[in-house]
CSV table of C-alpha atoms in Angstrom, one decimal:
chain,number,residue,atom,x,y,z
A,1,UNK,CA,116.5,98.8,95.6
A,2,UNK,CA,114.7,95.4,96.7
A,3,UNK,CA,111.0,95.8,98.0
A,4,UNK,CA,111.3,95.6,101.7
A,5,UNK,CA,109.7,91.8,102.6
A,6,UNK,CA,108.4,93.3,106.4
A,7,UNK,CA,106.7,96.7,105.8
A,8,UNK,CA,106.6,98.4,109.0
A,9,UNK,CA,103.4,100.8,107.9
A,10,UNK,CA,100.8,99.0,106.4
A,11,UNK,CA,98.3,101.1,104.3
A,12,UNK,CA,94.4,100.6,104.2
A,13,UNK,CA,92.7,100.5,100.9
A,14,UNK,CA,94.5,103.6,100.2
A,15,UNK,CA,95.0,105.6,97.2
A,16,UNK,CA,97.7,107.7,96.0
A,17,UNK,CA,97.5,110.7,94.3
A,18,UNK,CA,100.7,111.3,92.0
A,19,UNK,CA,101.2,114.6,89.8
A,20,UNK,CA,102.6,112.3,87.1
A,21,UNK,CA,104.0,115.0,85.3
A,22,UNK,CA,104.7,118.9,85.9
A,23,UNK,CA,104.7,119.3,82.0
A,24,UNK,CA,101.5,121.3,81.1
A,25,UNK,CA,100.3,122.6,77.8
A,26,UNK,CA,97.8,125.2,79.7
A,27,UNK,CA,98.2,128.1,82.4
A,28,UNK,CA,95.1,127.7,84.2
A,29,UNK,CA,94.7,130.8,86.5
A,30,UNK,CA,93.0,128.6,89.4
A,31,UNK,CA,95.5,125.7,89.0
A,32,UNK,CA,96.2,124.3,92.8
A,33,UNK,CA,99.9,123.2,92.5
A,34,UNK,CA,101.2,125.3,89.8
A,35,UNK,CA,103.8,126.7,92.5
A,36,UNK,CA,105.0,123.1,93.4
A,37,UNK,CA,105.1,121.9,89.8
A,38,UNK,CA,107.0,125.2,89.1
A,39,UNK,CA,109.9,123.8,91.8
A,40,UNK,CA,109.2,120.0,91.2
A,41,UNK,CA,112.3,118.5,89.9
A,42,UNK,CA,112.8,116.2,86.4
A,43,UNK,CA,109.8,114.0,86.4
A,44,UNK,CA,110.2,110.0,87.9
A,45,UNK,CA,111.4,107.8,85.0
A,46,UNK,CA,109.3,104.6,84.2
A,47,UNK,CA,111.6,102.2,86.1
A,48,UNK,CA,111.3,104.6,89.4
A,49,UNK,CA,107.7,104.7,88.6
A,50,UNK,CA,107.5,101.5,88.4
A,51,UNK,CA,109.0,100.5,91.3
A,52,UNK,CA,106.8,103.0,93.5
A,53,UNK,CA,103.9,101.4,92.4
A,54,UNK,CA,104.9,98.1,93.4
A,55,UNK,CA,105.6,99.3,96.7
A,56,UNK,CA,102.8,101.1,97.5
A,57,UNK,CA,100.8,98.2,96.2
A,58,UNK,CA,102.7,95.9,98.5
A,59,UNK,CA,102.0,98.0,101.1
A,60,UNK,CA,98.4,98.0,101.2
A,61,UNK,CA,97.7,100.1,98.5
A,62,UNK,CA,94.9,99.7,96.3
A,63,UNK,CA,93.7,103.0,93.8
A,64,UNK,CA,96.2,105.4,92.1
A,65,UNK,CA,95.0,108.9,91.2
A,66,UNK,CA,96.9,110.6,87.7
A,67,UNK,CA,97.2,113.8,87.9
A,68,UNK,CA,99.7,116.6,86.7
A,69,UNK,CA,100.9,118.8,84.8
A,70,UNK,CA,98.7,117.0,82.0
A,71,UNK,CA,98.8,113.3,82.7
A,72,UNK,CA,98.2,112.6,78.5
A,73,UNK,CA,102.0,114.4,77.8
A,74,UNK,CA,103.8,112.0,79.4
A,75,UNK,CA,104.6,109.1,76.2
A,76,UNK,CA,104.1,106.2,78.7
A,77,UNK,CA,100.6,107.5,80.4
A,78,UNK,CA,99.7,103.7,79.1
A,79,UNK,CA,102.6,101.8,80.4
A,80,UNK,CA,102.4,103.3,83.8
A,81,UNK,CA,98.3,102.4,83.8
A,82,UNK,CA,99.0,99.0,82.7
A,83,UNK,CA,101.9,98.5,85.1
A,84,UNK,CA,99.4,99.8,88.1
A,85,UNK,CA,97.1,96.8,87.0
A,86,UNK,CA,99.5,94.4,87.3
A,87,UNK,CA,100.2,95.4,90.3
A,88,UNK,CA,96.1,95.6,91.8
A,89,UNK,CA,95.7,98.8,91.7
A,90,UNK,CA,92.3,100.8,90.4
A,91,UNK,CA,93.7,103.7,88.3
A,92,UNK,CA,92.0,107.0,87.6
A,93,UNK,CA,93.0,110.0,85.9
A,94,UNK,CA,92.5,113.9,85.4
A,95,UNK,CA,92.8,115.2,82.1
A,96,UNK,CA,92.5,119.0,80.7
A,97,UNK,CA,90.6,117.1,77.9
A,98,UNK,CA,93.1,119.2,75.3
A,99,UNK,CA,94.5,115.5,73.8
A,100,UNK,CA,91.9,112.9,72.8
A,101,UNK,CA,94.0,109.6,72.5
A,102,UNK,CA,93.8,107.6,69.5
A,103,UNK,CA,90.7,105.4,69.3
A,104,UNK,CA,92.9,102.1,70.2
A,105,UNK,CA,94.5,103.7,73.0
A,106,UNK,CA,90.6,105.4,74.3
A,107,UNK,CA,88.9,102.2,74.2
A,108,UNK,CA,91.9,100.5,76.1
A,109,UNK,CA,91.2,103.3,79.2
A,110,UNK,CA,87.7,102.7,79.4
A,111,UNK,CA,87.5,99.3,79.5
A,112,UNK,CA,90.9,99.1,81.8
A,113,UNK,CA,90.7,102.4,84.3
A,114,UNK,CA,88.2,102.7,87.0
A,115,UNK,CA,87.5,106.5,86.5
A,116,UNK,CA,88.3,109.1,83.6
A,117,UNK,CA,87.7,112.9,84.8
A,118,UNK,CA,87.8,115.7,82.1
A,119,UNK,CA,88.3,119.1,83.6
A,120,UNK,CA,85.8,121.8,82.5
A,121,UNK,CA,84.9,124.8,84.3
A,122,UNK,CA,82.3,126.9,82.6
A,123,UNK,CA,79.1,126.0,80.4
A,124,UNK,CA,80.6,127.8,76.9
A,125,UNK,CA,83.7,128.5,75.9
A,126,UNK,CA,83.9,132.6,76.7
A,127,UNK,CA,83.5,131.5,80.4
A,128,UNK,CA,85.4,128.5,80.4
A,129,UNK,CA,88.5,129.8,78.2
A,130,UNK,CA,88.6,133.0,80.6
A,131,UNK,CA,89.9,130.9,83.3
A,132,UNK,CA,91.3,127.6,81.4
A,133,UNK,CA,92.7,129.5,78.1
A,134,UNK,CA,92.0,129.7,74.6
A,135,UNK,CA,90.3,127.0,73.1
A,136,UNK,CA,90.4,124.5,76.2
A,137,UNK,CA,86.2,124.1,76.4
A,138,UNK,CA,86.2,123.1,73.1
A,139,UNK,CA,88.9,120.7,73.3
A,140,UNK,CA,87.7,119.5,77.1
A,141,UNK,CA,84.1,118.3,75.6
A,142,UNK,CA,85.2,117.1,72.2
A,143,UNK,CA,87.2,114.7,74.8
A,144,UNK,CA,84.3,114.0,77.2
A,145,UNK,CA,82.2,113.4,74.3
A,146,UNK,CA,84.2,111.1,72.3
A,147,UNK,CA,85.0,109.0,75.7
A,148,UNK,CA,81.4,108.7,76.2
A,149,UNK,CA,81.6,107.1,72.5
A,150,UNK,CA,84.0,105.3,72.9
A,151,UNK,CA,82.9,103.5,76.4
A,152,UNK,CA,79.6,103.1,74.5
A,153,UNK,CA,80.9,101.3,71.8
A,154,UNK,CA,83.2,98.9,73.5
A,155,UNK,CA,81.1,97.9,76.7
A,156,UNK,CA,83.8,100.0,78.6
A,157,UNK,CA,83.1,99.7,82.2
A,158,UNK,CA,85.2,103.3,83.3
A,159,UNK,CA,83.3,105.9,85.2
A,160,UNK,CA,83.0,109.2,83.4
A,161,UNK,CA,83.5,112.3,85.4
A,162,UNK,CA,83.5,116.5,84.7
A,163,UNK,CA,85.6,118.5,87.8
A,164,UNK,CA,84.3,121.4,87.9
A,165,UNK,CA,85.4,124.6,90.1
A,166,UNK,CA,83.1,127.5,91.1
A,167,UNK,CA,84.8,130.6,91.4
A,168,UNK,CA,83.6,133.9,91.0
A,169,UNK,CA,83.6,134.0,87.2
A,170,UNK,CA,81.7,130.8,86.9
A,171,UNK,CA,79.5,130.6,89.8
A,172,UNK,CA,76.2,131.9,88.2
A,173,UNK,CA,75.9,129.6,85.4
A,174,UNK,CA,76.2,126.2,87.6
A,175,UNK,CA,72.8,124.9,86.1
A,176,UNK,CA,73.9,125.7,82.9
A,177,UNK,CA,76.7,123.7,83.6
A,178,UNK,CA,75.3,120.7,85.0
A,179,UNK,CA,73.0,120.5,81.9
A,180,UNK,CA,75.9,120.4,79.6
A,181,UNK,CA,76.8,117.6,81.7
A,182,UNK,CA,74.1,115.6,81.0
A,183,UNK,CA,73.6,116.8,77.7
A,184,UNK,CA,77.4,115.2,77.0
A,185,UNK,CA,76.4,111.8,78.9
A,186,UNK,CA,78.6,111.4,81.7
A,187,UNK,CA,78.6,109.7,84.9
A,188,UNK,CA,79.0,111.9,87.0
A,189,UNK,CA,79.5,115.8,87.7
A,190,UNK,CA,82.2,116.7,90.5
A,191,UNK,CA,82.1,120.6,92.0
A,192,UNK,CA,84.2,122.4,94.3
A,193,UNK,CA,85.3,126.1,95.3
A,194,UNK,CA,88.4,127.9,94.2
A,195,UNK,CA,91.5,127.0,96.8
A,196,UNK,CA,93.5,130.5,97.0
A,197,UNK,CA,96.4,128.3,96.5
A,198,UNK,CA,99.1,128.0,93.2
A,199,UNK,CA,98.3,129.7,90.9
A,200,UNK,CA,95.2,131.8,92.1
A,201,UNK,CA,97.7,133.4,94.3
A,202,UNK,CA,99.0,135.7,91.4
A,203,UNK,CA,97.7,139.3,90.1
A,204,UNK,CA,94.4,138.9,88.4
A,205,UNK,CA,94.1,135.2,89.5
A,206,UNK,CA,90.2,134.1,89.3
A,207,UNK,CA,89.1,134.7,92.9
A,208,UNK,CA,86.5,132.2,94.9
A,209,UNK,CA,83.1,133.4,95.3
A,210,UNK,CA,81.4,135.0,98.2
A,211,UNK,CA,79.7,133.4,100.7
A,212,UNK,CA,76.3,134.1,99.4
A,213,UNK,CA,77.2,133.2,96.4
A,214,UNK,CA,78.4,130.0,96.6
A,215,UNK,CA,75.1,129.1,99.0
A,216,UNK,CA,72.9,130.4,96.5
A,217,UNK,CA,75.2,127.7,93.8
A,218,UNK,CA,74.9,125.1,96.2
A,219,UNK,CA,71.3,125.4,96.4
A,220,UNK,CA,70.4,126.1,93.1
A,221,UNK,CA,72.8,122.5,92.1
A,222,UNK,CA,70.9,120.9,94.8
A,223,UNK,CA,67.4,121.5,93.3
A,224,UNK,CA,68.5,120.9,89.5
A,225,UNK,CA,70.3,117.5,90.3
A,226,UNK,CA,67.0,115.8,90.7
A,227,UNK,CA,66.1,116.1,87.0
A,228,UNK,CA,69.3,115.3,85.8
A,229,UNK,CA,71.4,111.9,85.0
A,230,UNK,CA,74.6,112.5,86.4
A,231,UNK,CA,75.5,112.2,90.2
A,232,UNK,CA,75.9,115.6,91.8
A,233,UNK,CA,78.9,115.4,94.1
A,234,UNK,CA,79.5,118.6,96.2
A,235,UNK,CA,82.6,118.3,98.1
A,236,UNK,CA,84.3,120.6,100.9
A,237,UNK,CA,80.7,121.3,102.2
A,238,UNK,CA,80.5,122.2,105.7
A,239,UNK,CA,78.7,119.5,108.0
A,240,UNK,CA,76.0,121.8,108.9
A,241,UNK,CA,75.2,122.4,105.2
A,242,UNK,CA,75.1,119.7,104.0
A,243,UNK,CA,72.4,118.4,106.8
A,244,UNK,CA,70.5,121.4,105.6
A,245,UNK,CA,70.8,120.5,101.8
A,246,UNK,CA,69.8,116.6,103.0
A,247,UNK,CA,66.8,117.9,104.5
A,248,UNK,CA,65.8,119.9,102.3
A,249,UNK,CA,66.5,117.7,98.5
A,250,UNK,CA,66.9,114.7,100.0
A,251,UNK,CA,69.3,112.2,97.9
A,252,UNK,CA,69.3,114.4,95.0
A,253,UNK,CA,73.1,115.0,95.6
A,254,UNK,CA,75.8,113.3,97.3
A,255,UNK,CA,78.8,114.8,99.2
A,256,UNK,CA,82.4,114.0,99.0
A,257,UNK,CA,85.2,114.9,101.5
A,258,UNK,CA,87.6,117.5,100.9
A,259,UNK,CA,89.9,116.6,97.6
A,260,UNK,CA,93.1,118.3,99.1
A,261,UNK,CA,93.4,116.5,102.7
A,262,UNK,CA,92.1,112.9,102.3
A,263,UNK,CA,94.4,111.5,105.1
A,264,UNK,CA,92.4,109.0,107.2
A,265,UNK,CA,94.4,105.7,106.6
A,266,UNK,CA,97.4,106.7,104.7
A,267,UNK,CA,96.2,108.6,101.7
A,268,UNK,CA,99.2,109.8,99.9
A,269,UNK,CA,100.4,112.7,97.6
A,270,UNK,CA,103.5,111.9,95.4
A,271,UNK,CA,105.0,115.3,93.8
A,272,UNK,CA,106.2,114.4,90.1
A,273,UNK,CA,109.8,114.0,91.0
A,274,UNK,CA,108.9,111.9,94.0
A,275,UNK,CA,108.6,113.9,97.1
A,276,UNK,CA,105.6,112.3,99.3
A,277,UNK,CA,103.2,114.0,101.1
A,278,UNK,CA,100.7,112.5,103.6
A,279,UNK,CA,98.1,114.5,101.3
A,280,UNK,CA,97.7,118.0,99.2
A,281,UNK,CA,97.1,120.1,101.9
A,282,UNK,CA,100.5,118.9,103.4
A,283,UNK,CA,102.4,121.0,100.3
A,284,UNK,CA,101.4,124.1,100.8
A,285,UNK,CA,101.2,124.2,105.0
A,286,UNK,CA,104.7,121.9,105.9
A,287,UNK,CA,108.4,122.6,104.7
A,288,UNK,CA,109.6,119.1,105.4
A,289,UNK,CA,109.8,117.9,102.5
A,290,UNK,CA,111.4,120.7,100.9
A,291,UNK,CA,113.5,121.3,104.0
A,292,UNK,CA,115.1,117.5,103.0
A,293,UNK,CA,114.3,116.3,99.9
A,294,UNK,CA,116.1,113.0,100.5
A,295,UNK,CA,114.5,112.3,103.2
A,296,UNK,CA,110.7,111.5,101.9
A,297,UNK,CA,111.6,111.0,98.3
A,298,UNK,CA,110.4,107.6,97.0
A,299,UNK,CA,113.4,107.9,94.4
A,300,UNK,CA,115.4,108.1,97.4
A,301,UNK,CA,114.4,105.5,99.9
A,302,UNK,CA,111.9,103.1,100.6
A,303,UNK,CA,107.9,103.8,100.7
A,304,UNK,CA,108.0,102.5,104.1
A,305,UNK,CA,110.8,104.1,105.8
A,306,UNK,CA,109.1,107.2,104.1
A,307,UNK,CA,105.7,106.2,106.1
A,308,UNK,CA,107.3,105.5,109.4
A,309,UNK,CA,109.1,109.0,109.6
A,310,UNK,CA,108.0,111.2,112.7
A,311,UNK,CA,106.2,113.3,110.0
A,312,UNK,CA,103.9,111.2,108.4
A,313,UNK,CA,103.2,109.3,112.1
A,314,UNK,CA,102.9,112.3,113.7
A,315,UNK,CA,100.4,113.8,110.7
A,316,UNK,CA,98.2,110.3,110.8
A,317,UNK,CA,98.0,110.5,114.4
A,318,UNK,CA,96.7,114.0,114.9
A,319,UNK,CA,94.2,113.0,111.5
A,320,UNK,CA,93.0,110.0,112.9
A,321,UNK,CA,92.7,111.9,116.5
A,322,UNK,CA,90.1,114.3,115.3
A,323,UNK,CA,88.3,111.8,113.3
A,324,UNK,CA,87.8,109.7,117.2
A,325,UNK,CA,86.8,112.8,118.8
A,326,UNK,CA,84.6,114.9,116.4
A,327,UNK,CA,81.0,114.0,116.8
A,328,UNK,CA,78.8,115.0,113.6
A,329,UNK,CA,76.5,116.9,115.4
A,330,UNK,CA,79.7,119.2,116.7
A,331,UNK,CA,80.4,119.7,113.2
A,332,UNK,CA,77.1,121.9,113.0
A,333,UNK,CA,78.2,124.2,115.7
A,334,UNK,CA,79.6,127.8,114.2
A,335,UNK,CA,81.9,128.3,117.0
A,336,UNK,CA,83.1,124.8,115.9
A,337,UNK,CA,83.2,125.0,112.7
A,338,UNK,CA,85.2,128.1,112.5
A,339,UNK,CA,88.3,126.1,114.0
A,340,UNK,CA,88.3,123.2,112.5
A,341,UNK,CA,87.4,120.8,109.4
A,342,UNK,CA,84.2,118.0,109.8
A,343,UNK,CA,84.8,115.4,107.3
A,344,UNK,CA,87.9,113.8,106.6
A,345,UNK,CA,89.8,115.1,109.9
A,346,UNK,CA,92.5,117.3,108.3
A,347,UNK,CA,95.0,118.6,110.9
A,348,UNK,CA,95.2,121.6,108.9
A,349,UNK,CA,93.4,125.0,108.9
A,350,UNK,CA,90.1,125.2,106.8
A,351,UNK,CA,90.0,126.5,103.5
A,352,UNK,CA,89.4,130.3,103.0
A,353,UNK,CA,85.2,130.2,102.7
A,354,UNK,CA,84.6,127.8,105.7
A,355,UNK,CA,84.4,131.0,108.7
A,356,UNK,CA,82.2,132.5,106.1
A,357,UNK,CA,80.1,129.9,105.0
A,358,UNK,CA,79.6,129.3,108.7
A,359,UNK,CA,78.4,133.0,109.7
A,360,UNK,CA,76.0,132.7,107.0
A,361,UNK,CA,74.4,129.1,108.0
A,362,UNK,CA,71.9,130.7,110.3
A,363,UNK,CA,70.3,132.3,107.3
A,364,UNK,CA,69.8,128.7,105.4
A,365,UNK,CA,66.3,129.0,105.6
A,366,UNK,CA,66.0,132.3,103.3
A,367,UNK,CA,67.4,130.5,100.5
A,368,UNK,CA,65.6,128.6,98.0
């Protein structure tokens, strides 16, 4: 299948998020997509893989996101990062943190990948292994640690970043958690709320925590990250919030958008047997893709018949249509708020704590 020489979509510095593998060696109870990777077909071979890359580097594209399943299963994690440089693209990855590569192959990915995120989601291992199994905070900052090594030995120049999830289980101990961040030496520290999506759909799934919790979390992050070395990034926070955190810590913390609907200019989600999205979000709240799998698989046809479908125009229309007509000072309004989403202009519904969070805003000033 020959690259198309006339792409009809162009992207814009976009990046591509792509479950590289549905193979997993844990059972997290939060994990977003364990439904899809449950009905994801065989994974993309490396000459499929390949080829995608190209593509979507031909395209316009310019970062690619591994995710998974476990991104480290898959035998030619390496081949696939070094094909993406050949192409221009910035790679990242998420890792569980339960496989340290060999010392060859972890000095390679930080001096070649842009970032390296290790997934951790409690500050000792009784909280941690409650929601990430047995033995997985052990594992997760043995990894962290040894990349923090390793980037210091060979003058790597890869960001190092810990995703971490509040939920209700964990939500108490976030400044114990951002020390053990710094304590460990990485760049950065990444927190976001529990999606009721994948797996925390099932019976005696971790649930997210309430409203007041999470504000009093927020807060608490807020005031700690000014005496700490890693960047605080809060994502999914409400516009009205986060003016309130500016104002009252200042810089101390930066926000990011929301992780499961970056759509803007073409931001993509590739399922591990192919099947594109226009971003997360589109998995769990459209059935066209499933409805034809054919249709928008990159396997199938090319990355830019995929982006001129009705679906994806029709998706980045109504995306970039709320992005023109949202003003940031609408995006403190309740009534607003409880409709719609204020950073990234998600078509889509907000997430579950959103109409909370926004019934509680009024009482900001209680909090300290």
């Amino acid at each position: 299948m020959p690259l198309t020489n006339l792409p009809a979509t162009r992207l814009t510095n976009a990046t591509m998020s792509w479950d590289f593998t549905k193979v997993c060696n844990l059972g997290c109870g939060h994990c977003s997509n364990g439904d899809d990777r449950a009905v994801a077909g065989k994974d993309m071979d490396l000459q499929s893989a390949a080829h995608m890359l190209a593509e979507f580097s031909a395209l316009g594209g310019r970062g690619l996101h591994l995710l998974g399943g476990e991104p480290l299963l898959r035998r030619d994690f390496l081949d696939i990062c070094v094909i993406a440089g050949r192409v221009g693209l910035r790679t990242s990855v998420t890792t569980n943190g339960w496989l340290t590569p060999n010392l060859e192959a972890l000095q390679w990915m930080v001096r070649n990948l842009a970032t390296i995120t290790i997934s951790v989601d409690g500050s000792d291992a009784a909280t941690n292994d409650r929601i990430r199994g047995k033995g997985s905070f052990a594992r997760a900052v043995a990894s962290a640690r040894a990349y923090v090594a390793g980037r210091d030995r060979s003058a790597g120049s890869a960001k190092l970043n810990i995703s971490h999830v509040l939920c209700a289980e964990n939500v108490a101990g976030i400044v114990p958690m951002l020390e053990l961040a710094d304590e460990i030496g990485v760049d950065s520290i990444a927190v976001s709320v529990l999606k009721e999506y994948g797996n925390a759909l099932r019976a005696g799934a971790p649930v997210p925590p309430t409203t007041e919790e999470y504000l009093r979390a927020i807060c608490e992050a807020s005031l700690a990250a000014d005496r700490l070395t890693p960047a605080v990034v809060l994502y999914e926070i409400p516009m009205r919030l986060q003016l309130a955190l500016r104002e009252r810590y200042g810089d101390a913390v930066m926000f990011g958008g929301d992780t499961y609907c970056d759509t803007g200019e073409g931001q993509l989600r590739v399922a591990s047997d192919g099947a594109v999205h226009p971003c997360f979000a589109g998995t769990k709240h459209h059935d066209t893709v499933r409805a034809d799998p054919v249709l928008l698989n990159i396997t199938q046809r090319p990355l830019d018949r995929i982006l001129s479908e009705p679906y994806f125009q029709d998706f980045k229309r109504e995306a970039n249509d709320r992005l023109d007509n949202t003003r940031w000072d609408v995006c403190a309004d309740c009534e607003f708020l409880k409709d719609h989403s204020c950073y990234p202009g998600c078509p889509f519904a907000p997430d579950n704590l959103k109409p909370k969070l926004c019934a509680r805003l009024a009482g900001l000033g209680a909090l300290t």
